[in-house]
Amino acid sequence: MSSIKVVGGEQLKGELKIQGSKNAALPIIAATVLNKGITILRNCPKILDVFHMINILEELGCTTNWEGNTLYVDSSVITTPSVSEDSVRKMRSSILFLGALLGRCHEVTIAYPGGCSIGKRPIDYHLNAMKKMNVTEEFLGDGDIIHCYTDKIIGNDIFLEFPSVGATQNVILASVLSEGRTRIFNAAREPEVTELCNYLQEAGARICGKGTSYIEVEGVKELHDVAFTLMPDRIVAGTYMTAIAATYGDAVLTDFPIRELDSVIRVLRKTGCKIETLDDNVRVYCKKRLQPVEIIKTQPYPGFPTDMQSQMMTVLCLSNGESTIVEKIFESRYQNVDELRKMGAKIDLEASENKAIITGVEQLNGAVVKSHDLRGGAALVIAGLAAEGTTVVQGATSIERGYEDICRDLAALGANIRYCSESAS
Ligand code: UD1
């Protein structure tokens, strides 16, 4: 397993293009099985999670090919509707093949995804919705393999208890080739759900209401070949914005999803960080000591994203006062706190309310810390950039799940950063 070594103290400067979106790529890769033909995905990020999804496509009988950041998928032939247990364990998003394979094959066998480091993450909303769409489910083995089947998927009204991103996407995937109409109430409004709808519409699906909490899908007989360009990754963009702020840098991020990051831009501005927007480019700079933010609550879109909570916590650790974060989406997303404390951060947790109270310090200090999850790991890299001395972030593989090459990107902005093997660190 590799580590990332950062020598802190460099202010980030220069220009950087934002990679394609992970959370848009994953459901769209699953969706390619709905088309008995060729799909071309441009601006597809070369990250571990995408590679895992491609492995699943190949297990199912599809063929894939890369040309630069363009991914070609040929899903003319599916040889099995089963996703191996090993693949599901590697990656929770493989559950998106539930709706996609039901749509294509009317059958799917998939392991029950376990919890993960940021929380329990059940799939009850996904399964309840499938049952309402004429899908029968049975549990195999010790109950951790799900076999779902139907003679035909029939559209229905789906009321989601919470606007779950994955459940909304799975219902859309299952309903695109169904009989009749599906109406999703309390649907997730995340831009990556909209992007899945954009892709499916270009492939011939009939969908209304994307980007709102009420989505309607009218089933069609088949989809057709499509070439689609993926949106930029709003969380990678947000991560690099916070990295520039934490180092009091001055840099331009291009191909930046401004509208989709509005909530993060507004919070960063409260810290005193300056953000200038021009078309799809954003200049971020920070000349004065960062200011605290009274309270940040993570929320479904368009609220402040849980996937930016850890990176913002690092910024607030360096501010001139007390800030509060309340994590409302995942129950175990404060694993970075102990790591940041090793670097001199002052953070109190009120576990019963999932609240973190951060008292800013003048300076963080380099330390050996461990990445527990993708965004938490990126947040520790940011802490290392801002800290005095050397920081080693162990468990960098978790960061490679979502960032094409975080060292390449930050080094391009002047950071002193590189991958190293765990033993060499
Ligand atoms: C997606 C994103 C992830 C992001 C999250 C919230 C992808 C690949 N991942 O994850 O980066 O952090 O949205 O914006 O797009 N829940 C249930 N039952 C269910 C489904 C969800 O109780 O059947 C709960 C979850 O435990 C969690 C909340 O609903 O507390 C939100 O989860 P959800 O929106 O489904 O997240 P994911 O789709 O897994």
GROMACS .gro file of C-alpha atoms and ligand atoms in nm:
model
  464
    1MET     CA    1   0.000   0.000   0.000
    2SER     CA    2   0.136   0.342  -0.086
    3SER     CA    3   0.164   0.661   0.117
    4ILE     CA    4   0.178   1.025   0.021
    5LYS     CA    5   0.462   1.239   0.151
    6VAL     CA    6   0.400   1.614   0.169
    7VAL     CA    7   0.647   1.879   0.275
    8GLY     CA    8   0.425   2.167   0.385
    9GLY     CA    9   0.465   2.537   0.342
   10GLU     CA   10   0.427   2.591  -0.034
   11GLN     CA   11   0.147   2.826  -0.138
   12LEU     CA   12  -0.045   2.674  -0.429
   13LYS     CA   13  -0.016   2.882  -0.746
   14GLY     CA   14  -0.084   2.831  -1.117
   15GLU     CA   15  -0.363   2.669  -1.314
   16LEU     CA   16  -0.522   2.326  -1.306
   17LYS     CA   17  -0.798   2.153  -1.503
   18ILE     CA   18  -1.057   1.955  -1.307
   19GLN     CA   19  -1.098   1.584  -1.397
   20GLY     CA   20  -1.424   1.418  -1.498
   21SER     CA   21  -1.675   1.326  -1.229
   22LYS     CA   22  -1.644   0.997  -1.041
   23ASN     CA   23  -2.000   0.996  -0.907
   24ALA     CA   24  -2.138   1.066  -1.254
   25ALA     CA   25  -1.914   0.808  -1.422
   26LEU     CA   26  -2.007   0.517  -1.191
   27PRO     CA   27  -2.386   0.506  -1.252
   28ILE     CA   28  -2.337   0.579  -1.622
   29ILE     CA   29  -2.092   0.289  -1.654
   30ALA     CA   30  -2.358   0.067  -1.494
   31ALA     CA   31  -2.617   0.219  -1.731
   32THR     CA   32  -2.416   0.116  -2.040
   33VAL     CA   33  -2.552  -0.239  -2.002
   34LEU     CA   34  -2.899  -0.109  -2.087
   35ASN     CA   35  -2.785  -0.044  -2.445
   36LYS     CA   36  -2.728  -0.352  -2.662
   37GLY     CA   37  -2.445  -0.175  -2.844
   38ILE     CA   38  -2.161   0.074  -2.807
   39THR     CA   39  -2.130   0.360  -2.558
   40ILE     CA   40  -1.852   0.617  -2.571
   41LEU     CA   41  -1.779   0.808  -2.250
   42ARG     CA   42  -1.550   1.107  -2.285
   43ASN     CA   43  -1.374   1.282  -1.993
   44CYS     CA   44  -1.398   0.962  -1.789
   45PRO     CA   45  -1.161   0.977  -1.489
   46LYS     CA   46  -0.896   0.704  -1.465
   47ILE     CA   47  -0.949   0.620  -1.099
   48LEU     CA   48  -0.974   0.296  -0.900
   49ASP     CA   49  -1.353   0.308  -0.862
   50VAL     CA   50  -1.394   0.339  -1.240
   51PHE     CA   51  -1.151   0.049  -1.294
   52HIS     CA   52  -1.359  -0.165  -1.053
   53MET     CA   53  -1.679  -0.084  -1.244
   54ILE     CA   54  -1.505  -0.174  -1.573
   55ASN     CA   55  -1.396  -0.508  -1.422
   56ILE     CA   56  -1.760  -0.580  -1.341
   57LEU     CA   57  -1.865  -0.492  -1.699
   58GLU     CA   58  -1.607  -0.742  -1.826
   59GLU     CA   59  -1.728  -1.010  -1.581
   60LEU     CA   60  -2.075  -0.960  -1.731
   61GLY     CA   61  -1.943  -1.020  -2.084
   62CYS     CA   62  -1.898  -0.661  -2.208
   63THR     CA   63  -1.575  -0.546  -2.369
   64THR     CA   64  -1.409  -0.215  -2.286
   65ASN     CA   65  -1.127  -0.007  -2.421
   66TRP     CA   66  -0.958   0.323  -2.330
   67GLU     CA   67  -0.823   0.593  -2.559
   68GLY     CA   68  -0.685   0.866  -2.335
   69ASN     CA   69  -0.975   0.958  -2.107
   70THR     CA   70  -1.235   0.820  -2.348
   71LEU     CA   71  -1.389   0.490  -2.244
   72TYR     CA   72  -1.550   0.262  -2.505
   73VAL     CA   73  -1.798   0.002  -2.383
   74ASP     CA   74  -1.946  -0.268  -2.604
   75SER     CA   75  -2.240  -0.421  -2.420
   76SER     CA   76  -2.393  -0.600  -2.720
   77VAL     CA   77  -2.364  -0.930  -2.535
   78ILE     CA   78  -2.420  -0.996  -2.164
   79THR     CA   79  -2.318  -1.352  -2.069
   80THR     CA   80  -2.425  -1.348  -1.702
   81PRO     CA   81  -2.643  -1.128  -1.479
   82SER     CA   82  -2.424  -1.203  -1.173
   83VAL     CA   83  -2.187  -0.959  -1.009
   84SER     CA   84  -1.921  -1.148  -0.813
   85GLU     CA   85  -1.904  -1.109  -0.437
   86ASP     CA   86  -1.542  -1.003  -0.465
   87SER     CA   87  -1.638  -0.706  -0.686
   88VAL     CA   88  -1.912  -0.590  -0.450
   89ARG     CA   89  -1.678  -0.608  -0.152
   90LYS     CA   90  -1.425  -0.392  -0.337
   91MET     CA   91  -1.676  -0.127  -0.409
   92ARG     CA   92  -2.016  -0.032  -0.275
   93SER     CA   93  -2.127   0.144  -0.593
   94SER     CA   94  -2.144  -0.193  -0.767
   95ILE     CA   95  -2.501  -0.199  -0.624
   96LEU     CA   96  -2.589   0.027  -0.921
   97PHE     CA   97  -2.581  -0.288  -1.134
   98LEU     CA   98  -2.896  -0.397  -0.944
   99GLY     CA   99  -3.124  -0.167  -1.143
  100ALA     CA  100  -2.917  -0.179  -1.461
  101LEU     CA  101  -2.909  -0.561  -1.488
  102LEU     CA  102  -3.275  -0.594  -1.393
  103GLY     CA  103  -3.349  -0.354  -1.677
  104ARG     CA  104  -3.138  -0.544  -1.929
  105CYS     CA  105  -3.171  -0.910  -1.819
  106HIS     CA  106  -3.475  -0.905  -1.584
  107GLU     CA  107  -3.250  -1.081  -1.336
  108VAL     CA  108  -2.950  -1.004  -1.115
  109THR     CA  109  -2.747  -1.184  -0.852
  110ILE     CA  110  -2.533  -0.958  -0.639
  111ALA     CA  111  -2.379  -0.972  -0.294
  112TYR     CA  112  -2.528  -0.753  -0.023
  113PRO     CA  113  -2.285  -0.463   0.013
  114GLY     CA  114  -2.149  -0.438   0.365
  115GLY     CA  115  -2.109  -0.121   0.566
  116CYS     CA  116  -1.812   0.097   0.494
  117SER     CA  117  -1.584   0.319   0.696
  118ILE     CA  118  -1.811   0.625   0.677
  119GLY     CA  119  -2.126   0.447   0.797
  120LYS     CA  120  -2.369   0.154   0.769
  121ARG     CA  121  -2.505   0.248   0.426
  122PRO     CA  122  -2.798   0.006   0.394
  123ILE     CA  123  -2.984  -0.062   0.065
  124ASP     CA  124  -3.338  -0.102   0.195
  125TYR     CA  125  -3.470   0.189  -0.018
  126HIS     CA  126  -3.326   0.026  -0.332
  127LEU     CA  127  -3.480  -0.316  -0.258
  128ASN     CA  128  -3.820  -0.181  -0.148
  129ALA     CA  129  -3.844   0.018  -0.470
  130MET     CA  130  -3.756  -0.285  -0.686
  131LYS     CA  131  -4.028  -0.489  -0.509
  132LYS     CA  132  -4.283  -0.221  -0.599
  133MET     CA  133  -4.176  -0.255  -0.963
  134ASN     CA  134  -4.274  -0.623  -0.984
  135VAL     CA  135  -3.933  -0.761  -0.888
  136THR     CA  136  -3.910  -1.067  -0.662
  137GLU     CA  137  -3.610  -1.103  -0.435
  138GLU     CA  138  -3.463  -1.399  -0.253
  139PHE     CA  139  -3.160  -1.426  -0.031
  140LEU     CA  140  -2.907  -1.700  -0.101
  141GLY     CA  141  -2.612  -1.844   0.088
  142ASP     CA  142  -2.603  -1.709   0.442
  143GLY     CA  143  -2.840  -1.435   0.334
  144ASP     CA  144  -2.576  -1.207   0.194
  145ILE     CA  145  -2.636  -1.282  -0.174
  146ILE     CA  146  -2.946  -1.125  -0.328
  147HIS     CA  147  -3.112  -1.282  -0.628
  148CYS     CA  148  -3.373  -1.057  -0.794
  149TYR     CA  149  -3.587  -1.152  -1.092
  150THR     CA  150  -3.901  -1.052  -1.280
  151ASP     CA  151  -4.085  -1.142  -1.600
  152LYS     CA  152  -4.124  -0.770  -1.665
  153ILE     CA  153  -4.050  -0.454  -1.472
  154ILE     CA  154  -4.369  -0.255  -1.427
  155GLY     CA  155  -4.354   0.117  -1.354
  156ASN     CA  156  -4.499   0.233  -1.021
  157ASP     CA  157  -4.499   0.523  -0.773
  158ILE     CA  158  -4.185   0.518  -0.559
  159PHE     CA  159  -4.177   0.729  -0.242
  160LEU     CA  160  -3.825   0.753  -0.104
  161GLU     CA  161  -3.804   0.805   0.271
  162PHE     CA  162  -3.481   1.003   0.218
  163PRO     CA  163  -3.352   1.146  -0.114
  164SER     CA  164  -3.089   0.873  -0.152
  165VAL     CA  165  -2.859   0.926  -0.450
  166GLY     CA  166  -2.798   0.555  -0.514
  167ALA     CA  167  -3.163   0.452  -0.467
  168THR     CA  168  -3.283   0.727  -0.705
  169GLN     CA  169  -3.029   0.612  -0.963
  170ASN     CA  170  -3.121   0.246  -0.924
  171VAL     CA  171  -3.493   0.320  -0.971
  172ILE     CA  172  -3.416   0.524  -1.284
  173LEU     CA  173  -3.192   0.245  -1.419
  174ALA     CA  174  -3.459  -0.020  -1.357
  175SER     CA  175  -3.742   0.186  -1.505
  176VAL     CA  176  -3.588   0.307  -1.832
  177LEU     CA  177  -3.680  -0.014  -2.021
  178SER     CA  178  -3.986  -0.099  -1.807
  179GLU     CA  179  -4.349  -0.126  -1.898
  180GLY     CA  180  -4.542   0.187  -1.805
  181ARG     CA  181  -4.450   0.493  -1.604
  182THR     CA  182  -4.245   0.528  -1.286
  183ARG     CA  183  -4.280   0.834  -1.064
  184ILE     CA  184  -4.012   0.897  -0.803
  185PHE     CA  185  -4.114   1.121  -0.514
  186ASN     CA  186  -3.846   1.277  -0.290
  187ALA     CA  187  -3.584   1.193  -0.553
  188ALA     CA  188  -3.222   1.299  -0.498
  189ARG     CA  189  -3.139   1.624  -0.680
  190GLU     CA  190  -2.762   1.572  -0.690
  191PRO     CA  191  -2.601   1.683  -1.020
  192GLU     CA  192  -2.476   1.326  -1.071
  193VAL     CA  193  -2.838   1.201  -1.079
  194THR     CA  194  -2.912   1.469  -1.339
  195GLU     CA  195  -2.605   1.361  -1.536
  196LEU     CA  196  -2.727   0.999  -1.539
  197CYS     CA  197  -3.061   1.128  -1.677
  198ASN     CA  198  -2.876   1.340  -1.938
  199TYR     CA  199  -2.687   1.033  -2.056
  200LEU     CA  200  -2.996   0.811  -2.064
  201GLN     CA  201  -3.200   1.075  -2.250
  202GLU     CA  202  -2.928   1.099  -2.515
  203ALA     CA  203  -2.948   0.720  -2.546
  204GLY     CA  204  -3.325   0.739  -2.606
  205ALA     CA  205  -3.479   0.719  -2.257
  206ARG     CA  206  -3.789   0.924  -2.168
  207ILE     CA  207  -3.732   1.110  -1.841
  208CYS     CA  208  -3.889   1.429  -1.698
  209GLY     CA  209  -3.804   1.625  -1.387
  210LYS     CA  210  -3.430   1.563  -1.365
  211GLY     CA  211  -3.268   1.789  -1.105
  212THR     CA  212  -3.596   1.812  -0.909
  213SER     CA  213  -3.735   1.595  -0.631
  214TYR     CA  214  -4.001   1.451  -0.862
  215ILE     CA  215  -3.876   1.242  -1.153
  216GLU     CA  216  -4.093   1.063  -1.407
  217VAL     CA  217  -3.965   0.784  -1.631
  218GLU     CA  218  -4.174   0.645  -1.916
  219GLY     CA  219  -4.037   0.307  -2.020
  220VAL     CA  220  -3.910   0.264  -2.380
  221LYS     CA  221  -3.839  -0.055  -2.578
  222GLU     CA  222  -3.467  -0.001  -2.625
  223LEU     CA  223  -3.178   0.244  -2.601
  224HIS     CA  224  -2.929   0.326  -2.875
  225ASP     CA  225  -2.556   0.399  -2.909
  226VAL     CA  226  -2.437   0.729  -2.772
  227ALA     CA  227  -2.118   0.933  -2.722
  228PHE     CA  228  -2.139   1.135  -2.402
  229THR     CA  229  -1.901   1.377  -2.227
  230LEU     CA  230  -1.898   1.356  -1.848
  231MET     CA  231  -1.928   1.665  -1.630
  232PRO     CA  232  -1.628   1.779  -1.422
  233ASP     CA  233  -1.599   1.641  -1.069
  234ARG     CA  234  -1.746   1.888  -0.820
  235ILE     CA  235  -1.583   1.722  -0.519
  236VAL     CA  236  -1.237   1.718  -0.677
  237ALA     CA  237  -1.292   2.085  -0.768
  238GLY     CA  238  -1.397   2.159  -0.410
  239THR     CA  239  -1.101   1.968  -0.271
  240TYR     CA  240  -0.852   2.171  -0.474
  241MET     CA  241  -1.032   2.493  -0.383
  242THR     CA  242  -0.989   2.415  -0.013
  243ALA     CA  243  -0.623   2.318  -0.073
  244ILE     CA  244  -0.557   2.662  -0.226
  245ALA     CA  245  -0.735   2.829   0.069
  246ALA     CA  246  -0.546   2.628   0.332
  247THR     CA  247  -0.209   2.723   0.182
  248TYR     CA  248  -0.305   3.091   0.133
  249GLY     CA  249  -0.237   3.035  -0.236
  250ASP     CA  250  -0.364   3.201  -0.552
  251ALA     CA  251  -0.457   2.967  -0.836
  252VAL     CA  252  -0.704   2.918  -1.119
  253LEU     CA  253  -0.910   2.600  -1.158
  254THR     CA  254  -1.045   2.542  -1.509
  255ASP     CA  255  -1.339   2.332  -1.630
  256PHE     CA  256  -1.491   2.407  -1.290
  257PRO     CA  257  -1.855   2.312  -1.207
  258ILE     CA  258  -1.943   2.649  -1.051
  259ARG     CA  259  -2.318   2.610  -1.018
  260GLU     CA  260  -2.287   2.263  -0.866
  261LEU     CA  261  -2.044   2.393  -0.602
  262ASP     CA  262  -2.240   2.698  -0.500
  263SER     CA  263  -2.286   2.583  -0.138
  264VAL     CA  264  -1.913   2.522  -0.095
  265ILE     CA  265  -1.818   2.851  -0.261
  266ARG     CA  266  -2.050   3.035  -0.022
  267VAL     CA  267  -1.895   2.872   0.286
  268LEU     CA  268  -1.539   2.931   0.165
  269ARG     CA  269  -1.619   3.298   0.107
  270LYS     CA  270  -1.727   3.320   0.474
  271THR     CA  271  -1.371   3.215   0.568
  272GLY     CA  272  -1.245   3.528   0.391
  273CYS     CA  273  -1.121   3.336   0.089
  274LYS     CA  274  -1.173   3.524  -0.239
  275ILE     CA  275  -1.336   3.339  -0.527
  276GLU     CA  276  -1.369   3.502  -0.869
  277THR     CA  277  -1.562   3.322  -1.142
  278LEU     CA  278  -1.529   3.369  -1.516
  279ASP     CA  279  -1.713   3.127  -1.746
  280ASP     CA  280  -1.600   2.781  -1.632
  281ASN     CA  281  -1.288   2.909  -1.458
  282VAL     CA  282  -1.246   3.000  -1.095
  283ARG     CA  283  -0.966   3.199  -0.932
  284VAL     CA  284  -0.922   3.121  -0.563
  285TYR     CA  285  -0.697   3.327  -0.339
  286CYS     CA  286  -0.662   3.405   0.022
  287LYS     CA  287  -0.444   3.683   0.160
  288LYS     CA  288  -0.568   3.724   0.519
  289ARG     CA  289  -0.596   3.477   0.806
  290LEU     CA  290  -0.885   3.236   0.750
  291GLN     CA  291  -1.198   3.314   0.952
  292PRO     CA  292  -1.415   3.056   1.134
  293VAL     CA  293  -1.765   2.965   1.015
  294GLU     CA  294  -2.034   2.954   1.280
  295ILE     CA  295  -2.205   2.636   1.163
  296ILE     CA  296  -2.193   2.404   0.862
  297LYS     CA  297  -2.451   2.125   0.827
  298THR     CA  298  -2.409   1.864   0.559
  299GLN     CA  299  -2.730   1.818   0.359
  300PRO     CA  300  -2.857   1.658   0.041
  301TYR     CA  301  -2.797   1.874  -0.271
  302PRO     CA  302  -2.816   2.173  -0.302
  303GLY     CA  303  -2.697   2.184   0.062
  304PHE     CA  304  -2.337   2.152   0.173
  305PRO     CA  305  -2.210   1.809   0.052
  306THR     CA  306  -2.099   1.547   0.302
  307ASP     CA  307  -1.818   1.466   0.056
  308MET     CA  308  -1.666   1.812   0.126
  309GLN     CA  309  -1.702   1.798   0.504
  310SER     CA  310  -1.354   1.660   0.582
  311GLN     CA  311  -1.172   1.902   0.350
  312MET     CA  312  -1.359   2.199   0.500
  313MET     CA  313  -1.273   2.076   0.848
  314THR     CA  314  -0.904   2.102   0.760
  315VAL     CA  315  -0.953   2.463   0.646
  316LEU     CA  316  -1.142   2.550   0.967
  317CYS     CA  317  -0.862   2.395   1.177
  318LEU     CA  318  -0.642   2.681   1.049
  319SER     CA  319  -0.896   2.958   1.110
  320ASN     CA  320  -0.893   3.233   1.366
  321GLY     CA  321  -1.170   3.109   1.600
  322GLU     CA  322  -1.436   2.848   1.665
  323SER     CA  323  -1.646   2.670   1.400
  324THR     CA  324  -1.904   2.393   1.422
  325ILE     CA  325  -1.976   2.115   1.173
  326VAL     CA  326  -2.281   1.889   1.198
  327GLU     CA  327  -2.266   1.574   0.983
  328LYS     CA  328  -2.623   1.485   0.887
  329ILE     CA  329  -2.571   1.222   0.615
  330PHE     CA  330  -2.323   0.959   0.738
  331GLU     CA  331  -2.282   0.862   1.103
  332SER     CA  332  -1.910   0.776   1.102
  333ARG     CA  333  -1.754   1.055   0.905
  334TYR     CA  334  -1.528   1.201   1.174
  335GLN     CA  335  -1.245   0.948   1.154
  336ASN     CA  336  -1.010   1.225   1.048
  337VAL     CA  337  -1.043   1.398   1.382
  338ASP     CA  338  -0.786   1.179   1.560
  339GLU     CA  339  -0.547   1.214   1.266
  340LEU     CA  340  -0.581   1.595   1.258
  341ARG     CA  341  -0.523   1.604   1.635
  342LYS     CA  342  -0.186   1.432   1.574
  343MET     CA  343  -0.102   1.738   1.364
  344GLY     CA  344  -0.196   1.979   1.643
  345ALA     CA  345  -0.562   2.048   1.552
  346LYS     CA  346  -0.809   2.127   1.832
  347ILE     CA  347  -1.139   1.949   1.770
  348ASP     CA  348  -1.406   1.839   2.019
  349LEU     CA  349  -1.668   1.585   1.920
  350GLU     CA  350  -2.022   1.571   2.053
  351ALA     CA  351  -2.099   1.221   1.934
  352SER     CA  352  -2.469   1.218   2.024
  353GLU     CA  353  -2.533   1.506   1.783
  354ASN     CA  354  -2.265   1.411   1.528
  355LYS     CA  355  -2.118   1.754   1.590
  356ALA     CA  356  -1.753   1.865   1.568
  357ILE     CA  357  -1.640   2.188   1.734
  358ILE     CA  358  -1.319   2.315   1.582
  359THR     CA  359  -1.098   2.574   1.744
  360GLY     CA  360  -0.856   2.706   1.486
  361VAL     CA  361  -0.481   2.701   1.551
  362GLU     CA  362  -0.207   2.920   1.399
  363GLN     CA  363  -0.017   2.627   1.259
  364LEU     CA  364  -0.053   2.252   1.204
  365ASN     CA  365   0.256   2.034   1.230
  366GLY     CA  366   0.365   1.750   1.003
  367ALA     CA  367   0.294   1.397   1.132
  368VAL     CA  368   0.240   1.040   1.018
  369VAL     CA  369  -0.137   1.004   0.972
  370LYS     CA  370  -0.372   0.746   0.822
  371SER     CA  371  -0.633   0.789   0.552
  372HIS     CA  372  -0.953   0.605   0.654
  373ASP     CA  373  -1.163   0.700   0.352
  374LEU     CA  374  -1.139   0.876   0.017
  375ARG     CA  375  -1.233   1.233   0.115
  376GLY     CA  376  -1.081   1.206   0.462
  377GLY     CA  377  -0.751   1.109   0.298
  378ALA     CA  378  -0.763   1.408   0.065
  379ALA     CA  379  -0.833   1.631   0.366
  380LEU     CA  380  -0.519   1.499   0.539
  381VAL     CA  381  -0.315   1.578   0.226
  382ILE     CA  382  -0.449   1.935   0.247
  383ALA     CA  383  -0.352   1.949   0.615
  384GLY     CA  384  -0.003   1.833   0.514
  385LEU     CA  385   0.026   2.107   0.250
  386ALA     CA  386  -0.053   2.369   0.513
  387ALA     CA  387   0.152   2.218   0.797
  388GLU     CA  388   0.503   2.297   0.903
  389GLY     CA  389   0.735   2.005   0.826
  390THR     CA  390   0.670   1.670   0.664
  391THR     CA  391   0.343   1.476   0.669
  392VAL     CA  392   0.305   1.116   0.559
  393VAL     CA  393  -0.051   1.011   0.472
  394GLN     CA  394  -0.068   0.633   0.491
  395GLY     CA  395  -0.333   0.434   0.304
  396ALA     CA  396  -0.315   0.646  -0.011
  397THR     CA  397  -0.499   0.375  -0.208
  398SER     CA  398  -0.824   0.509  -0.063
  399ILE     CA  399  -0.745   0.847  -0.222
  400GLU     CA  400  -0.675   0.685  -0.561
  401ARG     CA  401  -1.039   0.567  -0.558
  402GLY     CA  402  -1.146   0.917  -0.656
  403TYR     CA  403  -0.849   1.131  -0.762
  404GLU     CA  404  -0.670   1.048  -1.087
  405ASP     CA  405  -0.337   1.163  -0.945
  406ILE     CA  406  -0.358   1.398  -0.649
  407CYS     CA  407   0.023   1.427  -0.633
  408ARG     CA  408   0.050   1.520  -1.002
  409ASP     CA  409  -0.225   1.781  -0.967
  410LEU     CA  410  -0.097   1.946  -0.649
  411ALA     CA  411   0.266   1.935  -0.768
  412ALA     CA  412   0.149   2.119  -1.083
  413LEU     CA  413   0.036   2.396  -0.844
  414GLY     CA  414   0.377   2.400  -0.675
  415ALA     CA  415   0.325   2.157  -0.385
  416ASN     CA  416   0.614   1.947  -0.259
  417ILE     CA  417   0.435   1.613  -0.270
  418ARG     CA  418   0.498   1.260  -0.393
  419TYR     CA  419   0.383   0.901  -0.358
  420CYS     CA  420   0.613   0.668  -0.166
  421SER     CA  421   0.587   0.305  -0.059
  422GLU     CA  422   0.464   0.250   0.297
  423SER     CA  423   0.796   0.097   0.401
  424ALA     CA  424   0.994   0.393   0.263
  425SER     CA  425   0.779   0.644   0.447
  426UD1     C1  426  -2.368   0.884  -0.288
  426UD1     C2  427  -2.227   0.921  -0.328
  426UD1     C3  428  -2.142   0.957  -0.207
  426UD1     C4  429  -2.212   1.067  -0.128
  426UD1     C5  430  -2.357   1.028  -0.096
  426UD1     C6  431  -2.435   1.139  -0.029
  426UD1     C7  432  -2.184   0.792  -0.530
  426UD1     C8  433  -2.112   0.681  -0.594
  426UD1     N1  434  -2.167   0.806  -0.398
  426UD1     O1  435  -2.360   0.768  -0.204
  426UD1     O2  436  -2.016   1.002  -0.252
  426UD1     O3  437  -2.143   1.086  -0.007
  426UD1     O4  438  -2.427   0.993  -0.216
  426UD1     O5  439  -2.435   1.251  -0.108
  426UD1     O6  440  -2.254   0.869  -0.594
  426UD1     N2  441  -2.967   0.518   0.306
  426UD1     C9  442  -3.050   0.427   0.369
  426UD1     N3  443  -3.105   0.326   0.293
  426UD1    C10  444  -3.078   0.312   0.159
  426UD1    C11  445  -2.993   0.404   0.096
  426UD1    C12  446  -2.940   0.507   0.173
  426UD1     O7  447  -3.076   0.436   0.488
  426UD1     O8  448  -3.131   0.218   0.098
  426UD1    C13  449  -2.908   0.628   0.385
  426UD1    C14  450  -2.756   0.616   0.395
  426UD1     O9  451  -2.717   0.532   0.501
  426UD1    C15  452  -2.715   0.759   0.419
  426UD1    C16  453  -2.817   0.838   0.337
  426UD1    O10  454  -2.927   0.749   0.315
  426UD1    O11  455  -2.728   0.794   0.553
  426UD1    C17  456  -2.766   0.889   0.205
  426UD1    O12  457  -2.712   0.783   0.129
  426UD1     P1  458  -2.714   0.785  -0.032
  426UD1    O13  459  -2.762   0.917  -0.079
  426UD1    O14  460  -2.787   0.663  -0.076
  426UD1    O15  461  -2.560   0.771  -0.064
  426UD1     P2  462  -2.492   0.682  -0.175
  426UD1    O16  463  -2.577   0.678  -0.296
  426UD1    O17  464  -2.447   0.554  -0.114
   0.00000   0.00000   0.00000
